[in-house]
mmCIF file of C-alpha atoms and ligand atoms in Angstrom:
data_model
loop_
_atom_site.group_PDB
_atom_site.id
_atom_site.type_symbol
_atom_site.label_atom_id
_atom_site.label_comp_id
_atom_site.label_asym_id
_atom_site.label_seq_id
_atom_site.Cartn_x
_atom_site.Cartn_y
_atom_site.Cartn_z
ATOM 1 C CA MET D 2 219.502 99.381 -33.655
ATOM 2 C CA ASN D 3 218.369 99.695 -30.269
ATOM 3 C CA SER D 4 216.826 96.320 -29.658
ATOM 4 C CA PRO D 5 217.641 92.650 -30.599
ATOM 5 C CA ALA D 6 215.888 91.562 -33.887
ATOM 6 C CA ALA D 7 215.030 88.414 -32.082
ATOM 7 C CA GLU D 8 211.858 90.037 -30.859
ATOM 8 C CA LEU D 9 210.864 91.205 -34.222
ATOM 9 C CA ARG D 10 208.422 89.223 -36.578
ATOM 10 C CA VAL D 11 207.463 89.797 -40.076
ATOM 11 C CA ASP D 12 203.581 89.373 -40.745
ATOM 12 C CA GLY D 13 203.625 86.181 -42.511
ATOM 13 C CA VAL D 14 199.893 86.141 -43.412
ATOM 14 C CA ARG D 15 200.183 89.726 -44.936
ATOM 15 C CA LEU D 16 203.164 88.418 -46.881
ATOM 16 C CA LEU D 17 201.406 85.663 -48.391
ATOM 17 C CA SER D 18 198.263 87.363 -49.073
ATOM 18 C CA ARG D 19 200.197 90.142 -50.765
ATOM 19 C CA LEU D 20 201.958 87.745 -53.162
ATOM 20 C CA ASP D 21 198.545 86.461 -54.125
ATOM 21 C CA GLU D 22 197.383 90.082 -54.834
ATOM 22 C CA LEU D 23 200.670 90.462 -57.178
ATOM 23 C CA ALA D 24 200.009 87.385 -58.689
ATOM 24 C CA ALA D 25 196.722 88.603 -59.869
ATOM 25 C CA ARG D 26 198.481 91.467 -61.715
ATOM 26 C CA SER D 27 199.143 89.316 -64.685
ATOM 27 C CA ALA D 28 197.978 88.936 -68.411
ATOM 28 C CA PRO D 29 195.554 86.014 -69.120
ATOM 29 C CA GLY D 30 196.955 82.521 -69.315
ATOM 30 C CA PRO D 31 198.843 79.905 -67.227
ATOM 31 C CA GLY D 32 201.282 81.311 -64.486
ATOM 32 C CA VAL D 33 202.020 84.821 -64.188
ATOM 33 C CA THR D 34 202.951 87.151 -67.141
ATOM 34 C CA ARG D 35 203.806 90.394 -66.021
ATOM 35 C CA LEU D 36 206.077 91.768 -68.872
ATOM 36 C CA ALA D 37 208.168 95.153 -68.106
ATOM 37 C CA TYR D 38 206.339 98.083 -69.019
ATOM 38 C CA SER D 39 203.104 96.252 -69.637
ATOM 39 C CA ALA D 40 199.951 97.313 -67.918
ATOM 40 C CA GLU D 41 200.031 94.281 -65.733
ATOM 41 C CA ASP D 42 203.613 95.551 -64.653
ATOM 42 C CA GLU D 43 202.166 99.156 -64.086
ATOM 43 C CA ALA D 44 199.472 97.800 -61.790
ATOM 44 C CA ALA D 45 201.813 95.606 -59.760
ATOM 45 C CA ARG D 46 204.147 98.763 -59.280
ATOM 46 C CA ALA D 47 201.163 101.069 -58.146
ATOM 47 C CA LEU D 48 200.235 98.152 -55.639
ATOM 48 C CA VAL D 49 203.783 98.124 -54.250
ATOM 49 C CA GLY D 50 203.969 101.921 -54.132
ATOM 50 C CA SER D 51 200.690 101.951 -51.883
ATOM 51 C CA TRP D 52 202.172 99.112 -49.604
ATOM 52 C CA LEU D 53 205.303 101.129 -49.161
ATOM 53 C CA ARG D 54 203.396 104.213 -48.450
ATOM 54 C CA GLU D 55 201.451 102.320 -46.009
ATOM 55 C CA ALA D 56 204.516 101.176 -44.347
ATOM 56 C CA GLY D 57 205.526 104.803 -43.827
ATOM 57 C CA LEU D 58 208.345 105.018 -46.598
ATOM 58 C CA GLN D 59 208.765 108.016 -48.859
ATOM 59 C CA VAL D 60 208.088 106.611 -52.336
ATOM 60 C CA ARG D 61 209.327 107.726 -55.793
ATOM 61 C CA ILE D 62 209.858 106.315 -59.242
ATOM 62 C CA ASP D 63 213.181 107.124 -60.758
ATOM 63 C CA THR D 64 213.937 107.870 -64.269
ATOM 64 C CA ALA D 65 214.721 104.024 -65.053
ATOM 65 C CA GLY D 66 211.218 103.192 -63.709
ATOM 66 C CA ASN D 67 212.461 101.781 -60.345
ATOM 67 C CA VAL D 68 210.018 102.100 -57.458
ATOM 68 C CA LEU D 69 212.185 103.370 -54.496
ATOM 69 C CA GLY D 70 210.901 103.627 -50.968
ATOM 70 C CA THR D 71 212.985 105.233 -48.321
ATOM 71 C CA LEU D 72 212.791 104.876 -44.442
ATOM 72 C CA PRO D 73 214.854 107.399 -42.961
ATOM 73 C CA GLY D 74 217.397 106.127 -40.324
ATOM 74 C CA SER D 75 218.297 107.892 -36.984
ATOM 75 C CA ALA D 76 221.932 108.541 -37.392
ATOM 76 C CA GLY D 77 222.015 110.339 -40.704
ATOM 77 C CA LEU D 78 224.633 108.040 -42.173
ATOM 78 C CA PRO D 79 225.870 108.535 -45.677
ATOM 79 C CA ARG D 80 225.346 105.171 -47.192
ATOM 80 C CA PRO D 81 221.847 103.608 -46.914
ATOM 81 C CA LEU D 82 221.019 99.797 -46.625
ATOM 82 C CA LEU D 83 219.280 98.628 -49.938
ATOM 83 C CA THR D 84 217.149 95.664 -50.304
ATOM 84 C CA GLY D 85 214.480 94.588 -52.790
ATOM 85 C CA SER D 86 214.141 92.731 -56.042
ATOM 86 C CA HIS D 87 212.023 92.922 -59.357
ATOM 87 C CA LEU D 88 208.205 92.675 -60.168
ATOM 88 C CA ASP D 89 208.479 91.784 -63.727
ATOM 89 C CA THR D 90 208.173 88.216 -64.900
ATOM 90 C CA VAL D 91 208.944 85.952 -67.903
ATOM 91 C CA VAL D 92 206.101 84.932 -69.995
ATOM 92 C CA MET D 93 204.023 82.284 -67.918
ATOM 93 C CA GLY D 94 206.399 82.562 -64.990
ATOM 94 C CA GLY D 95 205.849 81.882 -61.470
ATOM 95 C CA THR D 96 204.296 83.953 -58.481
ATOM 96 C CA LEU D 97 207.561 84.188 -56.727
ATOM 97 C CA ASP D 98 210.390 85.167 -58.885
ATOM 98 C CA GLY D 99 211.295 88.736 -57.917
ATOM 99 C CA ALA D 100 208.036 89.548 -56.354
ATOM 100 C CA TYR D 101 208.773 87.588 -53.162
ATOM 101 C CA GLY D 102 211.901 89.737 -52.465
ATOM 102 C CA VAL D 103 209.964 93.014 -52.974
ATOM 103 C CA VAL D 104 206.989 91.979 -50.672
ATOM 104 C CA ALA D 105 209.443 90.706 -48.034
ATOM 105 C CA ALA D 106 211.382 93.824 -47.987
ATOM 106 C CA ILE D 107 208.254 95.894 -47.433
ATOM 107 C CA GLU D 108 207.684 93.570 -44.503
ATOM 108 C CA VAL D 109 211.288 94.306 -43.184
ATOM 109 C CA ALA D 110 210.667 97.903 -43.500
ATOM 110 C CA GLU D 111 207.456 97.689 -41.662
ATOM 111 C CA SER D 112 209.063 95.671 -38.851
ATOM 112 C CA LEU D 113 212.311 97.813 -38.557
ATOM 113 C CA ARG D 114 210.587 101.300 -38.904
ATOM 114 C CA GLY D 115 211.990 103.587 -36.143
ATOM 115 C CA ARG D 116 214.793 101.132 -35.172
ATOM 116 C CA LEU D 117 217.437 101.626 -37.780
ATOM 117 C CA ARG D 118 220.544 103.955 -37.788
ATOM 118 C CA HIS D 119 220.903 103.759 -41.574
ATOM 119 C CA ASP D 120 218.315 104.816 -43.987
ATOM 120 C CA LEU D 121 216.765 101.773 -45.593
ATOM 121 C CA VAL D 122 215.804 101.750 -49.233
ATOM 122 C CA VAL D 123 213.431 99.240 -50.694
ATOM 123 C CA ALA D 124 213.551 98.894 -54.486
ATOM 124 C CA ALA D 125 211.476 97.143 -57.034
ATOM 125 C CA TRP D 126 213.884 97.209 -59.981
ATOM 126 C CA SER D 127 212.399 97.577 -63.460
ATOM 127 C CA ASN D 128 212.748 94.987 -66.115
ATOM 128 C CA GLU D 129 214.996 92.473 -64.740
ATOM 129 C CA GLU D 130 213.968 89.750 -67.013
ATOM 130 C CA GLY D 131 214.685 91.440 -70.325
ATOM 131 C CA ALA D 132 211.198 91.548 -71.768
ATOM 132 C CA ARG D 133 210.915 91.386 -75.476
ATOM 133 C CA SER D 134 214.528 90.543 -76.095
ATOM 134 C CA THR D 135 215.759 93.550 -74.322
ATOM 135 C CA PRO D 136 218.976 93.249 -72.101
ATOM 136 C CA GLY D 137 217.768 92.164 -68.674
ATOM 137 C CA MET D 138 218.559 94.163 -65.263
ATOM 138 C CA VAL D 139 217.710 97.520 -67.015
ATOM 139 C CA GLY D 140 216.425 99.328 -63.803
ATOM 140 C CA SER D 141 219.359 98.104 -61.557
ATOM 141 C CA ARG D 142 221.994 98.654 -64.460
ATOM 142 C CA ALA D 143 220.618 102.301 -64.588
ATOM 143 C CA ALA D 144 220.912 102.465 -60.798
ATOM 144 C CA ALA D 145 224.446 101.129 -60.960
ATOM 145 C CA GLY D 146 225.578 103.408 -63.843
ATOM 146 C CA THR D 147 226.245 100.295 -66.273
ATOM 147 C CA LEU D 148 223.289 100.757 -68.565
ATOM 148 C CA GLU D 149 224.817 101.000 -71.916
ATOM 149 C CA PRO D 150 223.372 104.085 -73.849
ATOM 150 C CA ALA D 151 223.174 102.098 -77.182
ATOM 151 C CA TRP D 152 220.763 99.929 -75.631
ATOM 152 C CA LEU D 153 218.230 102.781 -75.449
ATOM 153 C CA ASP D 154 217.949 103.025 -79.203
ATOM 154 C CA SER D 155 217.671 99.434 -80.289
ATOM 155 C CA PRO D 156 214.102 98.259 -81.047
ATOM 156 C CA ASP D 157 212.809 95.476 -78.865
ATOM 157 C CA ASP D 158 210.548 92.524 -80.517
ATOM 158 C CA ASP D 159 207.664 95.027 -80.703
ATOM 159 C CA GLY D 160 209.873 97.444 -82.556
ATOM 160 C CA VAL D 161 209.970 99.768 -79.380
ATOM 161 C CA PRO D 162 213.306 101.156 -78.141
ATOM 162 C CA LEU D 163 213.926 101.377 -74.288
ATOM 163 C CA ARG D 164 214.150 105.093 -74.673
ATOM 164 C CA ALA D 165 210.737 105.192 -75.904
ATOM 165 C CA ARG D 166 209.499 103.274 -72.900
ATOM 166 C CA LEU D 167 211.712 104.939 -70.194
ATOM 167 C CA GLY D 168 212.202 108.440 -71.526
ATOM 168 C CA ALA D 169 215.429 110.304 -72.450
ATOM 169 C CA ASP D 170 217.038 110.766 -68.972
ATOM 170 C CA VAL D 171 217.110 107.089 -67.872
ATOM 171 C CA LEU D 172 220.860 107.440 -67.303
ATOM 172 C CA THR D 173 220.222 109.873 -64.636
ATOM 173 C CA ALA D 174 218.787 107.180 -62.253
ATOM 174 C CA ARG D 175 222.399 106.425 -61.146
ATOM 175 C CA MET D 176 222.711 105.794 -57.220
ATOM 176 C CA GLY D 177 225.243 106.697 -54.756
ATOM 177 C CA PRO D 178 227.175 104.007 -52.892
ATOM 178 C CA VAL D 179 225.232 101.717 -50.397
ATOM 179 C CA GLU D 180 226.342 100.152 -47.201
ATOM 180 C CA ALA D 181 225.015 96.899 -48.436
ATOM 181 C CA TYR D 182 222.520 95.364 -50.809
ATOM 182 C CA LEU D 183 220.528 92.468 -49.671
ATOM 183 C CA GLU D 184 218.225 90.429 -51.943
ATOM 184 C CA LEU D 185 215.851 87.536 -50.782
ATOM 185 C CA HIS D 186 214.858 85.204 -53.614
ATOM 186 C CA VAL D 187 213.504 81.820 -54.413
ATOM 187 C CA GLU D 188 216.319 79.584 -55.405
ATOM 188 C CA GLN D 189 214.838 78.478 -58.695
ATOM 189 C CA GLY D 190 216.969 75.368 -58.747
ATOM 190 C CA PRO D 191 216.961 72.195 -56.929
ATOM 191 C CA VAL D 192 219.758 72.338 -54.337
ATOM 192 C CA LEU D 193 217.906 73.366 -51.187
ATOM 193 C CA ASP D 194 214.954 71.372 -51.856
ATOM 194 C CA THR D 195 216.896 68.182 -52.473
ATOM 195 C CA ALA D 196 218.852 68.919 -49.253
ATOM 196 C CA GLY D 197 215.982 69.567 -47.226
ATOM 197 C CA THR D 198 217.522 72.772 -46.205
ATOM 198 C CA VAL D 199 215.456 75.942 -45.640
ATOM 199 C CA VAL D 200 218.144 78.883 -46.266
ATOM 200 C CA GLY D 201 220.542 79.316 -48.849
ATOM 201 C CA ALA D 202 223.503 81.520 -48.215
ATOM 202 C CA VAL D 203 224.291 82.706 -51.682
ATOM 203 C CA GLU D 204 228.192 82.761 -52.121
ATOM 204 C CA GLY D 205 228.210 83.979 -55.794
ATOM 205 C CA ILE D 206 225.903 84.840 -58.776
ATOM 206 C CA THR D 207 226.479 83.284 -62.277
ATOM 207 C CA GLY D 208 227.954 85.322 -65.113
ATOM 208 C CA GLN D 209 225.595 85.554 -68.325
ATOM 209 C CA LEU D 210 226.495 86.144 -71.919
ATOM 210 C CA VAL D 211 223.351 86.775 -73.981
ATOM 211 C CA GLY D 212 223.684 86.642 -77.773
ATOM 212 C CA ALA D 213 221.512 86.923 -80.855
ATOM 213 C CA ILE D 214 222.031 85.038 -84.182
ATOM 214 C CA ASP D 215 220.371 86.189 -87.414
ATOM 215 C CA VAL D 216 220.280 83.373 -89.977
ATOM 216 C CA ARG D 217 219.493 84.393 -93.466
ATOM 217 C CA SER D 218 219.010 82.819 -96.876
ATOM 218 C CA THR D 219 216.422 82.905 -99.605
ATOM 219 C CA ALA D 220 212.885 81.989 -98.922
ATOM 220 C CA ASN D 221 211.695 79.507 -101.693
ATOM 221 C CA HIS D 222 208.802 77.214 -102.637
ATOM 222 C CA ALA D 223 208.463 74.132 -100.374
ATOM 223 C CA GLY D 224 207.049 72.056 -103.303
ATOM 224 C CA THR D 225 209.104 73.030 -106.253
ATOM 225 C CA THR D 226 212.626 73.602 -104.901
ATOM 226 C CA PRO D 227 214.915 70.419 -105.156
ATOM 227 C CA MET D 228 216.544 69.530 -101.856
ATOM 228 C CA ALA D 229 219.974 70.143 -103.473
ATOM 229 C CA LEU D 230 218.963 73.754 -104.348
ATOM 230 C CA ARG D 231 217.680 74.679 -100.932
ATOM 231 C CA GLN D 232 219.087 77.276 -98.464
ATOM 232 C CA ASP D 233 216.886 76.247 -95.507
ATOM 233 C CA ALA D 234 217.387 78.866 -92.905
ATOM 234 C CA LEU D 235 215.445 76.900 -90.297
ATOM 235 C CA ALA D 236 217.271 73.749 -90.903
ATOM 236 C CA ALA D 237 220.478 75.661 -90.411
ATOM 237 C CA ALA D 238 219.105 77.108 -87.223
ATOM 238 C CA ALA D 239 218.425 73.803 -86.025
ATOM 239 C CA GLU D 240 221.988 72.616 -86.245
ATOM 240 C CA ILE D 241 222.924 75.912 -84.375
ATOM 241 C CA VAL D 242 220.359 75.232 -81.541
ATOM 242 C CA LEU D 243 221.846 71.830 -81.020
ATOM 243 C CA ALA D 244 225.522 73.234 -81.185
ATOM 244 C CA ILE D 245 224.342 75.720 -78.519
ATOM 245 C CA GLU D 246 223.294 72.818 -76.431
ATOM 246 C CA ARG D 247 226.446 70.841 -77.075
ATOM 247 C CA LEU D 248 228.482 73.701 -75.817
ATOM 248 C CA ALA D 249 227.296 72.796 -72.230
ATOM 249 C CA LEU D 250 227.058 69.047 -72.778
ATOM 250 C CA ASP D 251 230.838 69.202 -73.839
ATOM 251 C CA GLY D 252 231.564 71.165 -70.517
ATOM 252 C CA ALA D 253 232.734 74.448 -72.573
ATOM 253 C CA VAL D 254 230.240 76.467 -70.355
ATOM 254 C CA ARG D 255 227.882 75.656 -67.327
ATOM 255 C CA VAL D 256 224.622 75.831 -69.426
ATOM 256 C CA ALA D 257 223.546 76.951 -72.631
ATOM 257 C CA THR D 258 220.163 77.559 -73.985
ATOM 258 C CA CYS D 259 218.446 78.792 -77.030
ATOM 259 C CA GLY D 260 214.921 79.753 -75.703
ATOM 260 C CA HIS D 261 213.616 82.310 -78.162
ATOM 261 C CA ILE D 262 213.134 81.744 -82.067
ATOM 262 C CA ARG D 263 211.596 83.627 -84.670
ATOM 263 C CA VAL D 264 211.082 82.148 -88.149
ATOM 264 C CA ALA D 265 210.181 84.132 -91.275
ATOM 265 C CA PRO D 266 207.905 83.945 -93.227
ATOM 266 C CA ASN D 267 206.787 81.012 -90.920
ATOM 267 C CA VAL D 268 204.293 79.351 -93.253
ATOM 268 C CA ARG D 269 204.116 75.616 -93.988
ATOM 269 C CA ASN D 270 204.754 75.771 -97.687
ATOM 270 C CA THR D 271 207.602 78.195 -97.841
ATOM 271 C CA ILE D 272 211.206 77.217 -97.178
ATOM 272 C CA PRO D 273 212.311 79.585 -94.277
ATOM 273 C CA GLY D 274 214.250 82.633 -95.352
ATOM 274 C CA ARG D 275 215.317 84.104 -91.898
ATOM 275 C CA VAL D 276 215.541 82.768 -88.475
ATOM 276 C CA LEU D 277 216.350 84.836 -85.325
ATOM 277 C CA LEU D 278 217.788 82.646 -82.371
ATOM 278 C CA SER D 279 218.763 83.914 -78.758
ATOM 279 C CA VAL D 280 221.709 82.501 -77.057
ATOM 280 C CA ASP D 281 222.129 82.441 -73.234
ATOM 281 C CA LEU D 282 225.294 81.267 -71.802
ATOM 282 C CA ARG D 283 226.149 80.907 -68.023
ATOM 283 C CA ASP D 284 229.054 80.293 -66.134
ATOM 284 C CA MET D 285 230.770 81.362 -62.967
ATOM 285 C CA SER D 286 233.836 82.007 -65.063
ATOM 286 C CA ASP D 287 233.309 84.912 -67.619
ATOM 287 C CA ALA D 288 236.252 83.773 -69.618
ATOM 288 C CA ARG D 289 234.605 80.328 -70.207
ATOM 289 C CA SER D 290 231.237 82.163 -71.386
ATOM 290 C CA GLU D 291 233.542 84.222 -73.853
ATOM 291 C CA ALA D 292 235.306 81.086 -75.086
ATOM 292 C CA ALA D 293 232.106 79.338 -75.664
ATOM 293 C CA TRP D 294 230.722 82.185 -77.285
ATOM 294 C CA SER D 295 233.807 82.303 -79.856
ATOM 295 C CA ALA D 296 233.409 78.517 -80.431
ATOM 296 C CA LEU D 297 229.832 79.060 -81.518
ATOM 297 C CA VAL D 298 230.780 81.916 -83.983
ATOM 298 C CA ALA D 299 233.055 79.436 -85.706
ATOM 299 C CA VAL D 300 230.385 76.728 -85.672
ATOM 300 C CA VAL D 301 227.956 79.005 -87.356
ATOM 301 C CA ALA D 302 230.471 79.985 -90.013
ATOM 302 C CA ALA D 303 230.756 76.362 -90.872
ATOM 303 C CA VAL D 304 227.060 75.898 -91.113
ATOM 304 C CA ASP D 305 226.827 79.029 -93.370
ATOM 305 C CA ASP D 306 229.531 77.478 -95.705
ATOM 306 C CA ARG D 307 227.570 74.078 -95.915
ATOM 307 C CA ARG D 308 224.305 75.506 -96.443
ATOM 308 C CA GLY D 309 224.697 78.608 -98.239
ATOM 309 C CA THR D 310 223.026 80.727 -95.359
ATOM 310 C CA ARG D 311 224.528 83.968 -94.236
ATOM 311 C CA SER D 312 224.473 84.514 -90.408
ATOM 312 C CA GLN D 313 225.157 87.559 -88.150
ATOM 313 C CA LEU D 314 225.977 87.072 -84.651
ATOM 314 C CA LYS D 315 225.975 89.687 -81.915
ATOM 315 C CA VAL D 316 226.555 89.833 -78.160
ATOM 316 C CA VAL D 317 223.280 91.452 -76.824
ATOM 317 C CA SER D 318 224.529 91.820 -73.103
ATOM 318 C CA ARG D 319 227.055 90.568 -70.640
ATOM 319 C CA VAL D 320 226.894 90.644 -66.939
ATOM 320 C CA ALA D 321 229.784 89.419 -64.975
ATOM 321 C CA ALA D 322 229.729 86.680 -62.252
ATOM 322 C CA VAL D 323 230.218 88.265 -58.916
ATOM 323 C CA ASP D 324 231.078 87.033 -55.391
ATOM 324 C CA CYS D 325 228.770 87.974 -52.493
ATOM 325 C CA ASP D 326 230.234 89.685 -49.587
ATOM 326 C CA PRO D 327 231.734 86.972 -47.390
ATOM 327 C CA CYS D 328 230.584 88.951 -44.372
ATOM 328 C CA LEU D 329 227.016 88.880 -45.556
ATOM 329 C CA VAL D 330 227.263 85.309 -46.492
ATOM 330 C CA ALA D 331 228.281 84.526 -42.908
ATOM 331 C CA LEU D 332 225.536 86.941 -41.480
ATOM 332 C CA VAL D 333 222.926 84.992 -43.451
ATOM 333 C CA GLU D 334 224.073 81.571 -41.870
ATOM 334 C CA ARG D 335 224.090 83.095 -38.432
ATOM 335 C CA ALA D 336 220.567 84.525 -38.737
ATOM 336 C CA ALA D 337 219.461 81.208 -40.085
ATOM 337 C CA ALA D 338 221.005 79.380 -37.140
ATOM 338 C CA ALA D 339 219.475 81.906 -34.521
ATOM 339 C CA ARG D 340 216.078 81.060 -35.971
ATOM 340 C CA GLY D 341 216.740 77.337 -35.633
ATOM 341 C CA LEU D 342 216.973 77.175 -39.409
ATOM 342 C CA GLY D 343 219.549 75.033 -41.442
ATOM 343 C CA ALA D 344 221.592 76.929 -43.976
ATOM 344 C CA LEU D 345 223.659 75.815 -47.114
ATOM 345 C CA ARG D 346 226.187 77.802 -49.036
ATOM 346 C CA LEU D 347 225.587 77.843 -52.747
ATOM 347 C CA PRO D 348 225.976 79.771 -56.015
ATOM 348 C CA SER D 349 223.111 81.188 -57.879
ATOM 349 C CA GLY D 350 222.578 79.767 -61.380
ATOM 350 C CA ALA D 351 219.991 82.580 -61.959
ATOM 351 C CA GLY D 352 221.050 86.029 -62.712
ATOM 352 C CA HIS D 353 219.945 88.593 -60.158
ATOM 353 C CA ASP D 354 219.917 92.560 -59.871
ATOM 354 C CA ALA D 355 222.295 91.982 -56.877
ATOM 355 C CA GLN D 356 225.154 91.047 -59.431
ATOM 356 C CA VAL D 357 224.742 94.394 -61.067
ATOM 357 C CA LEU D 358 224.450 96.492 -57.718
ATOM 358 C CA SER D 359 227.582 95.007 -56.584
ATOM 359 C CA MET D 360 229.067 98.263 -58.144
ATOM 360 C CA LEU D 361 227.380 100.248 -55.431
ATOM 361 C CA GLY D 362 228.542 98.210 -52.515
ATOM 362 C CA PRO D 363 228.793 94.789 -50.711
ATOM 363 C CA VAL D 364 225.835 92.334 -51.784
ATOM 364 C CA GLY D 365 224.362 89.352 -50.213
ATOM 365 C CA MET D 366 221.368 87.219 -50.991
ATOM 366 C CA VAL D 367 219.108 84.824 -49.237
ATOM 367 C CA PHE D 368 217.600 81.671 -50.771
ATOM 368 C CA VAL D 369 214.585 79.687 -49.877
ATOM 369 C CA PRO D 370 213.853 76.311 -51.609
ATOM 370 C CA SER D 371 211.967 76.050 -54.837
ATOM 371 C CA VAL D 372 209.817 72.905 -54.877
ATOM 372 C CA ALA D 373 211.542 70.436 -57.144
ATOM 373 C CA GLY D 374 213.542 73.285 -58.374
ATOM 374 C CA VAL D 375 211.121 74.599 -60.685
ATOM 375 C CA SER D 376 211.062 78.271 -61.875
ATOM 376 C CA HIS D 377 210.242 80.365 -64.917
ATOM 377 C CA SER D 378 207.210 78.404 -65.082
ATOM 378 C CA PRO D 379 203.756 78.094 -63.861
ATOM 379 C CA GLY D 380 204.869 75.321 -61.492
ATOM 380 C CA GLU D 381 207.067 77.488 -59.493
ATOM 381 C CA ARG D 382 206.299 76.949 -55.691
ATOM 382 C CA THR D 383 207.875 77.436 -52.258
ATOM 383 C CA GLU D 384 206.260 76.238 -49.096
ATOM 384 C CA SER D 385 204.420 78.913 -47.146
ATOM 385 C CA ALA D 386 206.503 78.458 -43.933
ATOM 386 C CA HIS D 387 209.675 78.704 -45.932
ATOM 387 C CA LEU D 388 208.710 81.989 -47.603
ATOM 388 C CA ILE D 389 207.998 83.466 -44.018
ATOM 389 C CA ALA D 390 211.179 82.008 -42.647
ATOM 390 C CA GLY D 391 213.074 83.613 -45.543
ATOM 391 C CA ALA D 392 211.571 86.835 -44.730
ATOM 392 C CA GLN D 393 212.633 86.633 -41.175
ATOM 393 C CA VAL D 394 216.095 85.810 -42.039
ATOM 394 C CA LEU D 395 216.198 89.003 -44.376
ATOM 395 C CA LEU D 396 214.966 91.131 -41.464
ATOM 396 C CA ASP D 397 217.588 89.627 -39.027
ATOM 397 C CA VAL D 398 220.276 90.218 -41.598
ATOM 398 C CA VAL D 399 219.341 93.752 -42.261
ATOM 399 C CA ALA D 400 219.235 94.551 -38.540
ATOM 400 C CA ALA D 401 222.555 92.947 -38.058
ATOM 401 C CA VAL D 402 223.998 95.040 -40.848
ATOM 402 C CA ASP D 403 222.665 98.122 -39.525
ATOM 403 C CA ASP D 404 224.152 97.320 -36.179
ATOM 404 C CA GLN D 405 227.601 96.165 -37.420
ATOM 405 C CA PRO D 406 227.989 97.248 -41.014
ATOM 406 C CA ARG D 407 231.519 95.246 -41.301
ATOM 407 C CA CYS D 408 232.220 92.021 -39.883
HETATM 408 O O1 HGY C 29 217.636 84.885 -66.284
HETATM 409 C C1 HGY C 29 217.784 84.911 -65.207
HETATM 410 O O2 HGY C 29 218.416 84.153 -64.444
HETATM 411 C C2 HGY C 29 216.896 85.720 -64.374
HETATM 412 O O3 HGY C 29 215.728 85.092 -63.984
HETATM 413 N N1 HGY C 29 216.554 86.986 -65.027
HETATM 414 MN MN1 MN C 30 213.623 85.380 -63.371
HETATM 415 MN MN1 MN C 31 214.389 86.900 -60.269
#
């Protein structure tokens, strides 16, 4: 790069107004609901595509639904710099999770146009959140070449397989190696906000084991069936939900959650005959997540014995914990200091496309504080000054890696 990044500034006003524009691409209701492959998701991706073109990038949508903008570099180097995040949200999520990293990446491309030796690719990864009980990080996994073909044919909550949403050649979305992947994201936890520190230099990203439990029995009449003759699938599931929580409370795994439940036939006067539960286990040690899952399998077997239910458990997806590249962690700290911003090293308790993209090259993440640590909720919020500061740090890190790819 032929000029110090110090003189370069992102357009903070445009960054904030674009976040508001994206927030409006949502289904009705509290917060932002922009599920992968929904009309709202399509609208957001079209908007981002127009912003990328406005910034002078060549735009394409790959076979996994990733929106990719490319800014050619001056030196014809083999491996591009890659930055971005995702546009899809959870149900009733916030305005920043994912969208912030995409909008900031466009600002970075706008500011660095004509100044980079490397090509710069800006990405909006598809289906990071795992909408409708699909495995998450679908777009980035396709890019990294780690999308499991079997996932393409398993129906989601609406009975639609990924293959029907993405087409047959989704596996051709695989990308080549990159010089570095950098992602800017709100922390989604309380660490930076509690410490009063603006920038997080992410050291590592948590591993995840996502499971599904199908608890089956025989539905029966709620009025005539004596308690001793019941096989209540929901009462059994309630024990299992508490056992999931207990795994984390007893320290077997960092966090454990059942966030999604479906009951059949789900009517007041019928003893439930079937319950589907989700399991979300997270830890920086993949071995601990696996051991916690094995412990849960044993608990479910004991519940089945006692209650006469019949449960089936399966691992839906796994994503390994990854360490961010130490050079990039140090660069984030240096870029923050150069802007007079405090920085803190911390792990990410949330999963991110970056952990999947570590297959393509070194990854780094920049966090900014989430007020009260709230995320995946309409209450998700970050101070405007912090949003702009984070984008500035991302710009500086991209410029620094372009100058000096290896520390
Ligand atoms: O679940 C996660 O951590 C991310 O928001 N997909
Ligand atoms: Mn999320
Ligand atoms: Mn996210």
